[in-house]
PDB file of C-alpha atoms in Angstrom:
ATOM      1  CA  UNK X  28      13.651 -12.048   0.429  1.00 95.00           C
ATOM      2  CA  UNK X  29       9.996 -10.952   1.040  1.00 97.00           C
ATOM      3  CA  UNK X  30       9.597  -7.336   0.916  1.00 98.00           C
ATOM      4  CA  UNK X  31       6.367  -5.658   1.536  1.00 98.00           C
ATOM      5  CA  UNK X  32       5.325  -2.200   0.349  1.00 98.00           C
ATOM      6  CA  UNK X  33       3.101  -0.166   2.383  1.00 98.00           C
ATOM      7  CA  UNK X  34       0.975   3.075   2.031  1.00 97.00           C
ATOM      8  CA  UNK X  35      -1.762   4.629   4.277  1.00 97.00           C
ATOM      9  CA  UNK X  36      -4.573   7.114   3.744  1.00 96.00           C
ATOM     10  CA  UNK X  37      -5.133   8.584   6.737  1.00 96.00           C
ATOM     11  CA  UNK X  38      -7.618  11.095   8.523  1.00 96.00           C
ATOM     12  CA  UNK X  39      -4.675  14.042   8.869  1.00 95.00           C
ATOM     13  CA  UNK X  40      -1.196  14.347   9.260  1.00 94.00           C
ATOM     14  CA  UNK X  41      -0.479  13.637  13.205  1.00 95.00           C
ATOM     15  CA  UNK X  42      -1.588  10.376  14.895  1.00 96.00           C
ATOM     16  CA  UNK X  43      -0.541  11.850  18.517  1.00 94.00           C
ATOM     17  CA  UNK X  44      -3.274  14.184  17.615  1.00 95.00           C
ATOM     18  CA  UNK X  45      -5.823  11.209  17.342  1.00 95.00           C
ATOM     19  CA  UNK X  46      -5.759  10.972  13.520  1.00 97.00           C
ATOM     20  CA  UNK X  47      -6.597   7.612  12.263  1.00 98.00           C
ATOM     21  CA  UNK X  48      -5.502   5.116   9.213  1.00 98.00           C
ATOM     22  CA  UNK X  49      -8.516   5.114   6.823  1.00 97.00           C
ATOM     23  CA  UNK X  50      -6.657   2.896   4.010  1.00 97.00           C
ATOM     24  CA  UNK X  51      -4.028   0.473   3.884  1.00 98.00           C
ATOM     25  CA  UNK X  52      -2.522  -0.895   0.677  1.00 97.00           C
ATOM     26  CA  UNK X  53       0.686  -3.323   0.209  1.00 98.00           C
ATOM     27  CA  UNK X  54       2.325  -4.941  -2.459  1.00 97.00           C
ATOM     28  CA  UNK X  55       4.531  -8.349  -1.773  1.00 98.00           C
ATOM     29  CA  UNK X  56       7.646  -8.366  -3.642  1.00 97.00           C
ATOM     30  CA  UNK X  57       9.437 -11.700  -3.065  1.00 97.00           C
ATOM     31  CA  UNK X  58      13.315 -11.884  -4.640  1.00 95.00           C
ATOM     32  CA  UNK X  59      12.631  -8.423  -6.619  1.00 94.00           C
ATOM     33  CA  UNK X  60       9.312  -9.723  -8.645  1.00 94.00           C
ATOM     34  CA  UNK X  61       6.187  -8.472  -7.536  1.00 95.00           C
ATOM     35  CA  UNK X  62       3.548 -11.169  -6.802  1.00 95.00           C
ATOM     36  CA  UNK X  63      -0.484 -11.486  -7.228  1.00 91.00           C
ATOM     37  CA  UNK X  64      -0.430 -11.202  -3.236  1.00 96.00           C
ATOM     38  CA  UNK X  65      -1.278  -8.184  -2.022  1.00 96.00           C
ATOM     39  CA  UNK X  66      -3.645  -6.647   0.960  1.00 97.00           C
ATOM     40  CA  UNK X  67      -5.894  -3.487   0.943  1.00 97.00           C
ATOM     41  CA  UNK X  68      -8.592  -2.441   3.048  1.00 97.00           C
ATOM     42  CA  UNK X  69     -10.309   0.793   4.198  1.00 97.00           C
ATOM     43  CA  UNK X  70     -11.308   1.692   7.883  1.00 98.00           C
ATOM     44  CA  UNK X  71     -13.872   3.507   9.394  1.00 98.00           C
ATOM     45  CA  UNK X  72     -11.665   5.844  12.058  1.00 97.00           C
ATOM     46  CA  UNK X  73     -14.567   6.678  14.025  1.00 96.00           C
ATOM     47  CA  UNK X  74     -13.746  10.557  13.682  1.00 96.00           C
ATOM     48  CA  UNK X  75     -14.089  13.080  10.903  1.00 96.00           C
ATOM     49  CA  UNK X  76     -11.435  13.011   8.226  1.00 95.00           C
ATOM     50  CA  UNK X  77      -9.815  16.763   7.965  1.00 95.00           C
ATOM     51  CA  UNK X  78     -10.690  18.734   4.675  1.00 92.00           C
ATOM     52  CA  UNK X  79      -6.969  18.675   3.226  1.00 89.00           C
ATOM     53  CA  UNK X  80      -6.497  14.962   3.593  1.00 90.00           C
ATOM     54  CA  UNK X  81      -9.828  14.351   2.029  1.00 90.00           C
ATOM     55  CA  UNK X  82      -8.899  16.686  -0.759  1.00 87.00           C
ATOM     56  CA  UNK X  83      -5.786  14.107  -1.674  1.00 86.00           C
ATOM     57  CA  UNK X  84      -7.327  11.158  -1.213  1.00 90.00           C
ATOM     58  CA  UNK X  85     -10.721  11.862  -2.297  1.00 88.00           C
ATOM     59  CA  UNK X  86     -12.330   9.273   1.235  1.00 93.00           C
ATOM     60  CA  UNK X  87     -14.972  10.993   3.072  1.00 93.00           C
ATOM     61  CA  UNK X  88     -17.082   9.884   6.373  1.00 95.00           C
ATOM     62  CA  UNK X  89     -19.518   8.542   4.578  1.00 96.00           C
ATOM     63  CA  UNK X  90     -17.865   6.133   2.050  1.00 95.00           C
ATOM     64  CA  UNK X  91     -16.124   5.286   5.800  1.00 97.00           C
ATOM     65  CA  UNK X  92     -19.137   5.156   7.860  1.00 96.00           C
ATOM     66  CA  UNK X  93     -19.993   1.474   6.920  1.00 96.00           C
ATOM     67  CA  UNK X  94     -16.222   0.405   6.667  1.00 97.00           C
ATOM     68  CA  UNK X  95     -14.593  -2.134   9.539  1.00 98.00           C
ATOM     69  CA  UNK X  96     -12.553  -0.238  12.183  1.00 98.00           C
ATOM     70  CA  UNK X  97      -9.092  -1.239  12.237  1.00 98.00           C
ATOM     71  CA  UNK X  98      -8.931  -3.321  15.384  1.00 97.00           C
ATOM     72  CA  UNK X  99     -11.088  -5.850  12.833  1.00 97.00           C
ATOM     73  CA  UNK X 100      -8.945  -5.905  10.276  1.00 97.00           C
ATOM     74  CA  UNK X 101      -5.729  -6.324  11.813  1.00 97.00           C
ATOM     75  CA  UNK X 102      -5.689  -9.666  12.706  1.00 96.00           C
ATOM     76  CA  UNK X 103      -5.935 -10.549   9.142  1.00 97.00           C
ATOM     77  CA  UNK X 104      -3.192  -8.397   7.820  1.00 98.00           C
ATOM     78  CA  UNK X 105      -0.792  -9.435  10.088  1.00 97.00           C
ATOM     79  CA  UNK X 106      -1.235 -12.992   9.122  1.00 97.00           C
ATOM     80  CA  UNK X 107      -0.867 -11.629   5.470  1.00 97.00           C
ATOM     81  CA  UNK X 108       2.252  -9.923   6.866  1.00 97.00           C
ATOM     82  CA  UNK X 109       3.855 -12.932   8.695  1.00 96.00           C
ATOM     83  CA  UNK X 110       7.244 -14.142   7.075  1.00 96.00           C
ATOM     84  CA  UNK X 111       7.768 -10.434   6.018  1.00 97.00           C
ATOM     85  CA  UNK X 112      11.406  -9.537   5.892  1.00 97.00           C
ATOM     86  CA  UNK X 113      11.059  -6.025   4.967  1.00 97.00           C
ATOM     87  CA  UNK X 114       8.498  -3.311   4.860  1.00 97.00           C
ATOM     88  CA  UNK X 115       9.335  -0.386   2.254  1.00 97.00           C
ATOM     89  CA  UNK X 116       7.499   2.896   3.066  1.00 97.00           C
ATOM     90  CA  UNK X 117       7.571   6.122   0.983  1.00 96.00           C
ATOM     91  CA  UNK X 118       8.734   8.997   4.315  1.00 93.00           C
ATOM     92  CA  UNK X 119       8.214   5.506   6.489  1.00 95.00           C
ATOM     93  CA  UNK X 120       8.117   8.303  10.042  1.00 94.00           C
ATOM     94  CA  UNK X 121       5.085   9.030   8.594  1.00 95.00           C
ATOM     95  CA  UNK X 122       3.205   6.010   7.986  1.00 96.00           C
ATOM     96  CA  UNK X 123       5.450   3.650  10.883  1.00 96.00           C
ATOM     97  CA  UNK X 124       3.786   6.433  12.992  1.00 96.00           C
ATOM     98  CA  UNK X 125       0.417   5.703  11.985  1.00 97.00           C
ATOM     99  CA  UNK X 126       0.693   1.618  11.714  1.00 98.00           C
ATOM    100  CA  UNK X 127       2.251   1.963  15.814  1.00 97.00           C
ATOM    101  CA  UNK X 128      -0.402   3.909  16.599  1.00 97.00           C
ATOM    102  CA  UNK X 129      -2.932   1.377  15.493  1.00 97.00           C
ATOM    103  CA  UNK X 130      -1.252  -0.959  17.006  1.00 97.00           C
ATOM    104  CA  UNK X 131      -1.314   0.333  20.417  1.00 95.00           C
ATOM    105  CA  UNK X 132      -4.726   0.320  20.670  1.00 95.00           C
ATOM    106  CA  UNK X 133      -5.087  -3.464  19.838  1.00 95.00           C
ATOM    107  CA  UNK X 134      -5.143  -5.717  22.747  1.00 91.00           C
ATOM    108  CA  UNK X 135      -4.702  -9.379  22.768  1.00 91.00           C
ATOM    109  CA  UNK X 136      -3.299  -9.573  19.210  1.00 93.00           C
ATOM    110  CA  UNK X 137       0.105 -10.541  18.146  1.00 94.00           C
ATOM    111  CA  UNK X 138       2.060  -7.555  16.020  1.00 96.00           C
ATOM    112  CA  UNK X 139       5.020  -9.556  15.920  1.00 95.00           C
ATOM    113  CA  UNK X 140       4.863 -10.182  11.962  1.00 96.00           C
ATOM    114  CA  UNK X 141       5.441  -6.293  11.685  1.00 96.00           C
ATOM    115  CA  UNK X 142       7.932  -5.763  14.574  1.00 94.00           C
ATOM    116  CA  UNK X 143       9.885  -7.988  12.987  1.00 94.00           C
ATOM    117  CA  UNK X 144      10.071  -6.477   9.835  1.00 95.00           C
ATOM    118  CA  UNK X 145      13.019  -4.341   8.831  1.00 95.00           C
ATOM    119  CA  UNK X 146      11.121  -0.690   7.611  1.00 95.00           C
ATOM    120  CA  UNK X 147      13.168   0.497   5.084  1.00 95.00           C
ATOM    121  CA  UNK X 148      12.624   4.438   4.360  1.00 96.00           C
ATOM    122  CA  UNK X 149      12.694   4.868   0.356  1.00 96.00           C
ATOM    123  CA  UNK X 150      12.605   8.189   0.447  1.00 95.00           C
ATOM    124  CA  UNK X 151      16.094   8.517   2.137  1.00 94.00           C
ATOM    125  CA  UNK X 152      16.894   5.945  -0.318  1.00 94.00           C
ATOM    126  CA  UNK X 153      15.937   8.046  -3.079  1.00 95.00           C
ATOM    127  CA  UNK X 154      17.874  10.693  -1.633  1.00 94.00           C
ATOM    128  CA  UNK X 155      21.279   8.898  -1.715  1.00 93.00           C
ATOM    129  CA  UNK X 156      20.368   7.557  -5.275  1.00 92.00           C
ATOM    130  CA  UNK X 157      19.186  10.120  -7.114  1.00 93.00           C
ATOM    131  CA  UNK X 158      20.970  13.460  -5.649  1.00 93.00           C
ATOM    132  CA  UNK X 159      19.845  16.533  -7.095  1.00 93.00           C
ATOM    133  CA  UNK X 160      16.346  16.345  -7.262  1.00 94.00           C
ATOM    134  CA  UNK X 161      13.899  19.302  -7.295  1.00 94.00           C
ATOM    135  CA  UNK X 162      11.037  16.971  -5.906  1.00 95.00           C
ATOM    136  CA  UNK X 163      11.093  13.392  -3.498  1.00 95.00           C
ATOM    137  CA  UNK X 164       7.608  13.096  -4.147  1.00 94.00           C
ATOM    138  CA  UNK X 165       6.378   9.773  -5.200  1.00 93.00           C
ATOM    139  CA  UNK X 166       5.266  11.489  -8.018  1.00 92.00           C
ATOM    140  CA  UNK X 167       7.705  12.866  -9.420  1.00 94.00           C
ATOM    141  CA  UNK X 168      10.333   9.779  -8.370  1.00 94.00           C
ATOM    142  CA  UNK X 169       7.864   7.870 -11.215  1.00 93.00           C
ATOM    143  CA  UNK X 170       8.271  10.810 -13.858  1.00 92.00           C
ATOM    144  CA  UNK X 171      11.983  10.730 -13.162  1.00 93.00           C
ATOM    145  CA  UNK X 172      12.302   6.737 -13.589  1.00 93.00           C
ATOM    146  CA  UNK X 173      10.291   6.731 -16.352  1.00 92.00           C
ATOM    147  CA  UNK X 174       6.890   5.286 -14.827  1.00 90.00           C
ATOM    148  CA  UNK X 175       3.482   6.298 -16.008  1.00 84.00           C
ATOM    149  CA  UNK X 176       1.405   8.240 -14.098  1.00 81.00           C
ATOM    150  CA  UNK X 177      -1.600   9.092 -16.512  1.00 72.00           C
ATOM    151  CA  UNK X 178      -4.029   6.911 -14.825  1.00 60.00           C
ATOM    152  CA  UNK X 179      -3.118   7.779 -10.971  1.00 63.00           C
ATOM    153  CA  UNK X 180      -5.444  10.802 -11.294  1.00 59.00           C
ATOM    154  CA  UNK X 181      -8.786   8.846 -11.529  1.00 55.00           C
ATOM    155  CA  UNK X 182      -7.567   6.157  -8.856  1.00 53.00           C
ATOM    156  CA  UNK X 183      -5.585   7.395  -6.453  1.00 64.00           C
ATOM    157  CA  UNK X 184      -5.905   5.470  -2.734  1.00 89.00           C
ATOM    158  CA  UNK X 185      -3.120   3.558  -0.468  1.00 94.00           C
ATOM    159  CA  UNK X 186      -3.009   0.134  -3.307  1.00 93.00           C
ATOM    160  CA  UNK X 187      -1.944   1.875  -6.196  1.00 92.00           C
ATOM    161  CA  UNK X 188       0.516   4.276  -4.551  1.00 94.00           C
ATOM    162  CA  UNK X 189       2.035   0.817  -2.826  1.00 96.00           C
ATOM    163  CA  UNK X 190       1.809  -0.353  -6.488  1.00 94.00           C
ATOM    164  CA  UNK X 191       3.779   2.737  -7.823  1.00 93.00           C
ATOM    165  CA  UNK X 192       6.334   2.675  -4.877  1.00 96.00           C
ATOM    166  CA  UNK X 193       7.161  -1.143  -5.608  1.00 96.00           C
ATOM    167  CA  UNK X 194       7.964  -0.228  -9.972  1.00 94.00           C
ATOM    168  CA  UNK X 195      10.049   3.051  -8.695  1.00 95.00           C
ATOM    169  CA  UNK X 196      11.975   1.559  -5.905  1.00 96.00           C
ATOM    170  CA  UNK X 197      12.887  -1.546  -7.721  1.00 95.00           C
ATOM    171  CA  UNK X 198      13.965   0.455 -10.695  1.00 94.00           C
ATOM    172  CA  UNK X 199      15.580   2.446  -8.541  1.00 93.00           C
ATOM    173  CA  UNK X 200      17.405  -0.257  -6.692  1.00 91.00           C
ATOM    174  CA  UNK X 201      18.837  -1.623 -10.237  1.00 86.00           C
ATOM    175  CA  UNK X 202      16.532  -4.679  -9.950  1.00 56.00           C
ATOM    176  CA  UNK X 203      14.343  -6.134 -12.469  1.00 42.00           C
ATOM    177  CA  UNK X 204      10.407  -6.815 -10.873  1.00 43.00           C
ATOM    178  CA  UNK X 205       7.512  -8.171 -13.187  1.00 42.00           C
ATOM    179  CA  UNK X 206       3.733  -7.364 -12.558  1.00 44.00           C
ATOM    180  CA  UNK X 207       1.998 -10.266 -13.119  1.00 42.00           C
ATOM    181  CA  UNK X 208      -1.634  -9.524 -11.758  1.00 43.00           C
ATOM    182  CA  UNK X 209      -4.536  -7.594 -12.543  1.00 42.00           C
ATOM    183  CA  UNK X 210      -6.778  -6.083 -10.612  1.00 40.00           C
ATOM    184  CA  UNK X 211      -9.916  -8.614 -11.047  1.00 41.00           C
ATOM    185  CA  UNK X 212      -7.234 -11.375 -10.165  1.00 42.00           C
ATOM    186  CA  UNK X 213      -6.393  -9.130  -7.215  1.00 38.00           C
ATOM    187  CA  UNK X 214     -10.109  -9.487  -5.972  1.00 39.00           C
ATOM    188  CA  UNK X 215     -10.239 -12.944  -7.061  1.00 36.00           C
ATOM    189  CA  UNK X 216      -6.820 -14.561  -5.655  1.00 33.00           C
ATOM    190  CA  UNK X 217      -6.452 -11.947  -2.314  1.00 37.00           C
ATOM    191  CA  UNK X 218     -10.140 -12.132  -1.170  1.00 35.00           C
ATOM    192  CA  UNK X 219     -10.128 -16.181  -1.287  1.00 34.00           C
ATOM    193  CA  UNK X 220     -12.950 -18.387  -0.697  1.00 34.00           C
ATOM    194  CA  UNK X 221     -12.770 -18.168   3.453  1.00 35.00           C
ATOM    195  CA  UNK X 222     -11.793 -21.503   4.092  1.00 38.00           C
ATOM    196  CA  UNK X 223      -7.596 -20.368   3.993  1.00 38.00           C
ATOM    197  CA  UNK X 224      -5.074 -22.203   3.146  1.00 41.00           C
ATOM    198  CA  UNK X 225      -1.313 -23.838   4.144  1.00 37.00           C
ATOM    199  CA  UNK X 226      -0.428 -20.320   2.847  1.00 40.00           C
ATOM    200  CA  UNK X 227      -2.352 -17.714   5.138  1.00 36.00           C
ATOM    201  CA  UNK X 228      -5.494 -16.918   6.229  1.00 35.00           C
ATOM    202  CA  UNK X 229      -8.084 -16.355   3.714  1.00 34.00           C
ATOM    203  CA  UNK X 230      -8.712 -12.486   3.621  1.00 37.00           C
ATOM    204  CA  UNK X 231     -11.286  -9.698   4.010  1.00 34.00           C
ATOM    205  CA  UNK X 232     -10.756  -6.649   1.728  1.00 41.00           C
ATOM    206  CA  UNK X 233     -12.850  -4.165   0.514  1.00 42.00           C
ATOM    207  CA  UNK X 234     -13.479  -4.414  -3.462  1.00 43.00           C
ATOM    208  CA  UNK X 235     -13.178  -2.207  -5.290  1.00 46.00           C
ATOM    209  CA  UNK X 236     -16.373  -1.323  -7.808  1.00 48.00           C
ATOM    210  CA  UNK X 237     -16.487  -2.109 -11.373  1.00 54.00           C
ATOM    211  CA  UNK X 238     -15.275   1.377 -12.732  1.00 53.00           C
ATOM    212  CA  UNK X 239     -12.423   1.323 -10.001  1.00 47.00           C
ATOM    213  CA  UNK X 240     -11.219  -2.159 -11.195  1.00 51.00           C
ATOM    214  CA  UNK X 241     -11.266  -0.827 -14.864  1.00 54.00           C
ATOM    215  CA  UNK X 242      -9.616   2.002 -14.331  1.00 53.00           C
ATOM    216  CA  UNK X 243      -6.758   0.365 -12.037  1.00 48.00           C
ATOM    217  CA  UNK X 244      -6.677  -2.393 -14.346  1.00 54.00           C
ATOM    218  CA  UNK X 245      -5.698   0.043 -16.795  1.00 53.00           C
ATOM    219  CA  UNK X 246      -3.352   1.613 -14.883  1.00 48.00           C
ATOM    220  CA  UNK X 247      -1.435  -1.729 -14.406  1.00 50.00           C
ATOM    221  CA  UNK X 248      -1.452  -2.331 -17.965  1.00 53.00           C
ATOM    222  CA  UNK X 249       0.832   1.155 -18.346  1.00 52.00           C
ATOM    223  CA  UNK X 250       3.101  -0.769 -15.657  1.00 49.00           C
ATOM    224  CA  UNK X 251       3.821  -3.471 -17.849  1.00 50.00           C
ATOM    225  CA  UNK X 252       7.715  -3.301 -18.770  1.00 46.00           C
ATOM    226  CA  UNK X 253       8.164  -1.627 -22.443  1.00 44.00           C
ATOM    227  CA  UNK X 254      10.434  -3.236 -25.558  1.00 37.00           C
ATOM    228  CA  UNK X 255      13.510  -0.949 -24.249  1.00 41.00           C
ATOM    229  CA  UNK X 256      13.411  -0.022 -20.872  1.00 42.00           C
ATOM    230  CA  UNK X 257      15.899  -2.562 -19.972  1.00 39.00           C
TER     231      UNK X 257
END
């Protein structure tokens, strides 16, 4: 089973009101272990991103303004996602809504590695698992199972809360996963050397800078599993 989990940054809440995907981060879980695959870029939406969606994600138009739009990304994330059986999405309306958006406006590119996909929502999920909650946030979801969140504050973008969803929806799911990357493998093993491979096609992704990785490879090391956690 290949899952993939998916999160978006976007310009503002409503796509049918032109809003755009500015980040894309997903994590490849195959048979419950997380893998050193995983895919992140940002986009330049060609439109202003709204004050309260820059306020949680912290991207403004001009970190975007030299980014790739979308339309020349997609090609190679949909290669990435080919074989998918699954795509996990914290409130997936919200981000399906974006991703089918996107799509719409490609032409002459095959989106059949995410149509096929089943989109799972894990926030209904949650729901049925863990009744009685105050908060579904994916925030509090990792405080309730137990998953660290000290370092989100200094790197928070689409790749870590993909990250985050994976841990919490695996431990929610009763399943065992294992992170075996870090971040500088991440820009090492994802970005390739552009020739591809039997595999995929070798991919374009935007690194991150040398604070960034530090600070997300510190975060991963608070993933690691701990002597009793089971």
């Amino acid at each position: 089973m290949r899952q993939i989990f998916l999160d978006t940054e976007t310009t503002g809440l409503e796509p049918s009101e032109g809003h755009r995907i500015i980040e894309i981060g997903c994590v490849e879980v195959i048979d419950s272990v997380i893998t050193e695959s995983h895919f992140q870029s940002y986009f330049n939406p060609q439109r202003r991103v709204d004050v309260g969606a820059r306020q949680v994600h912290g991207l403004d138009d001009a970190f975007l303004s030299d980014k790739p739009v979308f339309a020349d990304v997609a090609p190679d994330w949909l290669g990435w996602m080919s074989g998918a059986d699954e795509v996990v999405m914290h409130n997936a309306e919200f981000d399906r809504g974006f991703v089918e958006a996107e799509l719409q406006r490609l032409q002459g590119v095959d989106v059949s590695p995410w149509r096929s996909c089943t989109c799972i929502d894990a926030l209904s999920q949650a729901r049925m698992q863990l009744p009685g909650l105050h908060s579904y946030s994916l925030d509090n979801l990792c405080r309730t199972l137990g998953i660290d969140l000290e370092d989100r504050r200094d790197v928070h973008g689409a790749l870590i809360d993909a990250t985050l969803l994976a841990h919490a929806y695996l431990r929610m799911m009763g399943q065992q996963c294992e992170m075996t990357m870090t971040i500088s493998d991440y820009a090492a093993v994802v970005v390739g050397d552009g020739d591809g491979d039997a595999d995929g096609p070798a991919l374009i992704v935007q690194r991150a800078s040398p604070d960034e990785l530090a600070l997300h490879e510190a975060f991963l090391r608070r993933m690691q599993p701990r002597s009793g956690d089971g």
